[in-house]
C-alpha positions as a LaTeX table, in Angstrom:
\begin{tabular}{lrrr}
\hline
Residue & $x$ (\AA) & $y$ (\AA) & $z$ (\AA) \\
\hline
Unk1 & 13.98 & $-30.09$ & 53.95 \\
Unk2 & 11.78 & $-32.86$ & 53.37 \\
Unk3 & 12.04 & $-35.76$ & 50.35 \\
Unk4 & 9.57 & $-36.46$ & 47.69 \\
Unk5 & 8.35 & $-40.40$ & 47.26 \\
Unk6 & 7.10 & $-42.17$ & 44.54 \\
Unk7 & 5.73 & $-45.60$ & 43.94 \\
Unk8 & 8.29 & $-46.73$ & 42.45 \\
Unk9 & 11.43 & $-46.11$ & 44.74 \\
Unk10 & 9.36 & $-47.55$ & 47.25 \\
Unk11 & 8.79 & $-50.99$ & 44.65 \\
Unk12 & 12.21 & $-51.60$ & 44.22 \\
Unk13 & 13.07 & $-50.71$ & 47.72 \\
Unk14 & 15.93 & $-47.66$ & 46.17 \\
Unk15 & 14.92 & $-44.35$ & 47.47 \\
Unk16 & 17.33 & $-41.93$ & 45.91 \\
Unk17 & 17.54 & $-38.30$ & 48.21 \\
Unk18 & 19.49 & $-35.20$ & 47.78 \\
Unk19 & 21.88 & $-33.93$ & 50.71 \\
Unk20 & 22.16 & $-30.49$ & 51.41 \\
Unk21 & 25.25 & $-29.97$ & 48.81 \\
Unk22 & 22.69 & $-30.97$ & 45.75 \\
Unk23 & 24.12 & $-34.68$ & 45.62 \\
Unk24 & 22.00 & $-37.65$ & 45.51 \\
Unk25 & 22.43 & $-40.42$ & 47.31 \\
Unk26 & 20.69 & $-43.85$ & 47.21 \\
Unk27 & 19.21 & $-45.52$ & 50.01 \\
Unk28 & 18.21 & $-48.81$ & 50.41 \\
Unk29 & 14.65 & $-49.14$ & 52.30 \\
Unk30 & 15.46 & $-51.28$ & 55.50 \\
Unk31 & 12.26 & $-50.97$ & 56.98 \\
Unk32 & 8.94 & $-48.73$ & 58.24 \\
Unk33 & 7.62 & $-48.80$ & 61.80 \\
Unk34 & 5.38 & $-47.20$ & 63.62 \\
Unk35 & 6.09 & $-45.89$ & 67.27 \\
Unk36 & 3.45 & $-43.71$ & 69.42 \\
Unk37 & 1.34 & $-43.22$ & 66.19 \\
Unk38 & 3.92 & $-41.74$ & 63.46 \\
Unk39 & 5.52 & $-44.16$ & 61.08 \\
Unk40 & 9.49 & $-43.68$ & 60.42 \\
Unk41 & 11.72 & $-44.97$ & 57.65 \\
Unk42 & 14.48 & $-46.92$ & 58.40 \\
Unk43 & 17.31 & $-46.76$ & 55.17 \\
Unk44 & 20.56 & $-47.97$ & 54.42 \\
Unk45 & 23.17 & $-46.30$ & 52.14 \\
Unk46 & 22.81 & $-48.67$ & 49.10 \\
Unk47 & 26.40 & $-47.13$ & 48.32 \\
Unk48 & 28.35 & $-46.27$ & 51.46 \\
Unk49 & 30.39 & $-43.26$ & 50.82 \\
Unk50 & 32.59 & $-40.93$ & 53.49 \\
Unk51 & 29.18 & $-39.29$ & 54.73 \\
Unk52 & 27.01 & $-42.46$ & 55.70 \\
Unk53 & 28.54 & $-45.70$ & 56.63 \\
Unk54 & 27.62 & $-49.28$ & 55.03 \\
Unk55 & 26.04 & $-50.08$ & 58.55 \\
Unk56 & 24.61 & $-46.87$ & 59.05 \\
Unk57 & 21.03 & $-46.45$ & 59.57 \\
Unk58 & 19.07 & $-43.07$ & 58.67 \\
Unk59 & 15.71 & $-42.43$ & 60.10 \\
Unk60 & 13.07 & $-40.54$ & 58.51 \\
Unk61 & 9.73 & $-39.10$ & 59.65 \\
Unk62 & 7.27 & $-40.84$ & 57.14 \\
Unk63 & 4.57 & $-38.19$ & 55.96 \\
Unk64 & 2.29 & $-40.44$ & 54.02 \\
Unk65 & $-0.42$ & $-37.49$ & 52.70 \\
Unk66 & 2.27 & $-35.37$ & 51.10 \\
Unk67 & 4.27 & $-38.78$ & 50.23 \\
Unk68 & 7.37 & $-36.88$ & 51.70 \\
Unk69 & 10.39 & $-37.52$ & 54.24 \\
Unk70 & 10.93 & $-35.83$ & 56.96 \\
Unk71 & 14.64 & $-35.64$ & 58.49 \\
Unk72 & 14.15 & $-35.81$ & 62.36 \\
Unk73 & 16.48 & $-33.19$ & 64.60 \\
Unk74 & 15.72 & $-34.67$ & 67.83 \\
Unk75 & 18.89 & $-36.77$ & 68.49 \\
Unk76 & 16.53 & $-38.74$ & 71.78 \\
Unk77 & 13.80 & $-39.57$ & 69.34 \\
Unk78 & 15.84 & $-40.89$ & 67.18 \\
Unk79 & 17.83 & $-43.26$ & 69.48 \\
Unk80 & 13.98 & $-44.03$ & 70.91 \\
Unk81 & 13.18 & $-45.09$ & 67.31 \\
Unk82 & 15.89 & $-47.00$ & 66.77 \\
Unk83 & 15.29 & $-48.91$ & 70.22 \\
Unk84 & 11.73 & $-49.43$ & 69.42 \\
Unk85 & 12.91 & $-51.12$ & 66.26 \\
Unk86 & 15.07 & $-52.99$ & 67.32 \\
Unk87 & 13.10 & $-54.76$ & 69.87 \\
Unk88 & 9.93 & $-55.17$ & 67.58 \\
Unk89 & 12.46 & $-56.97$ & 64.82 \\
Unk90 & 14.09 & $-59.01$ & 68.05 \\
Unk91 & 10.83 & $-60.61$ & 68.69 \\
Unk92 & 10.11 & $-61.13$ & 64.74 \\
Unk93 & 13.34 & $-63.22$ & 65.15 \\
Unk94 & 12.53 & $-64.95$ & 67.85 \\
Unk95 & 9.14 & $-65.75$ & 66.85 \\
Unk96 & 10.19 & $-67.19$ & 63.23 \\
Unk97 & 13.01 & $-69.32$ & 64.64 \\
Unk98 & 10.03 & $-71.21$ & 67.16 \\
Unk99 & 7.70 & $-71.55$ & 64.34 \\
Unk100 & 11.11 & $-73.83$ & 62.35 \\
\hline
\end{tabular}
């Protein structure tokens, strides 16, 4: 199953999806990144509930010519993802705090 975008949930960083029971659930945009040539969206639960925790991150497969998400099976690409983006916003940090 794959998520339609639009403009605006992007905008106002809110991207509301719909879990397999029919229930929506907002997401707060954390982040996109790009590792070996496919951009992912990181999101936060912008209301935690039994399902996804506050402090949970959910990765998405970012198709940007059918402005859809794509959920992502593959529990290794996922914790490769994650990695990646966490050492790309490690050096963002480290970088800023040099430039104070």
């Amino acid at each position: 199953m794959s998520e339609e975008l639009n403009e605006e949930e992007l905008d106002d960083g809110i991207i509301e999806l719909v879990d397999d029971d029919g229930k929506v659930i907002n997401f707060k945009l954390l982040d996109v990144t790009e590792y070996k040539g496919v951009k992912y969206t990181l999101l936060l639960a912008a209301e935690p509930n039994e399902e996804i925790a506050e402090d949970e991150v959910v990765i998405f497969r970012l198709n940007e010519e059918a402005e859809t998400l794509e959920p992502i099976e593959d529990e290794k690409l996922l914790e490769e993802v994650f990695d990646f983006y966490q050492q790309e916003t490690e050096g963002e940090e480290v970088y800023s705090d040099e430039e104070n």
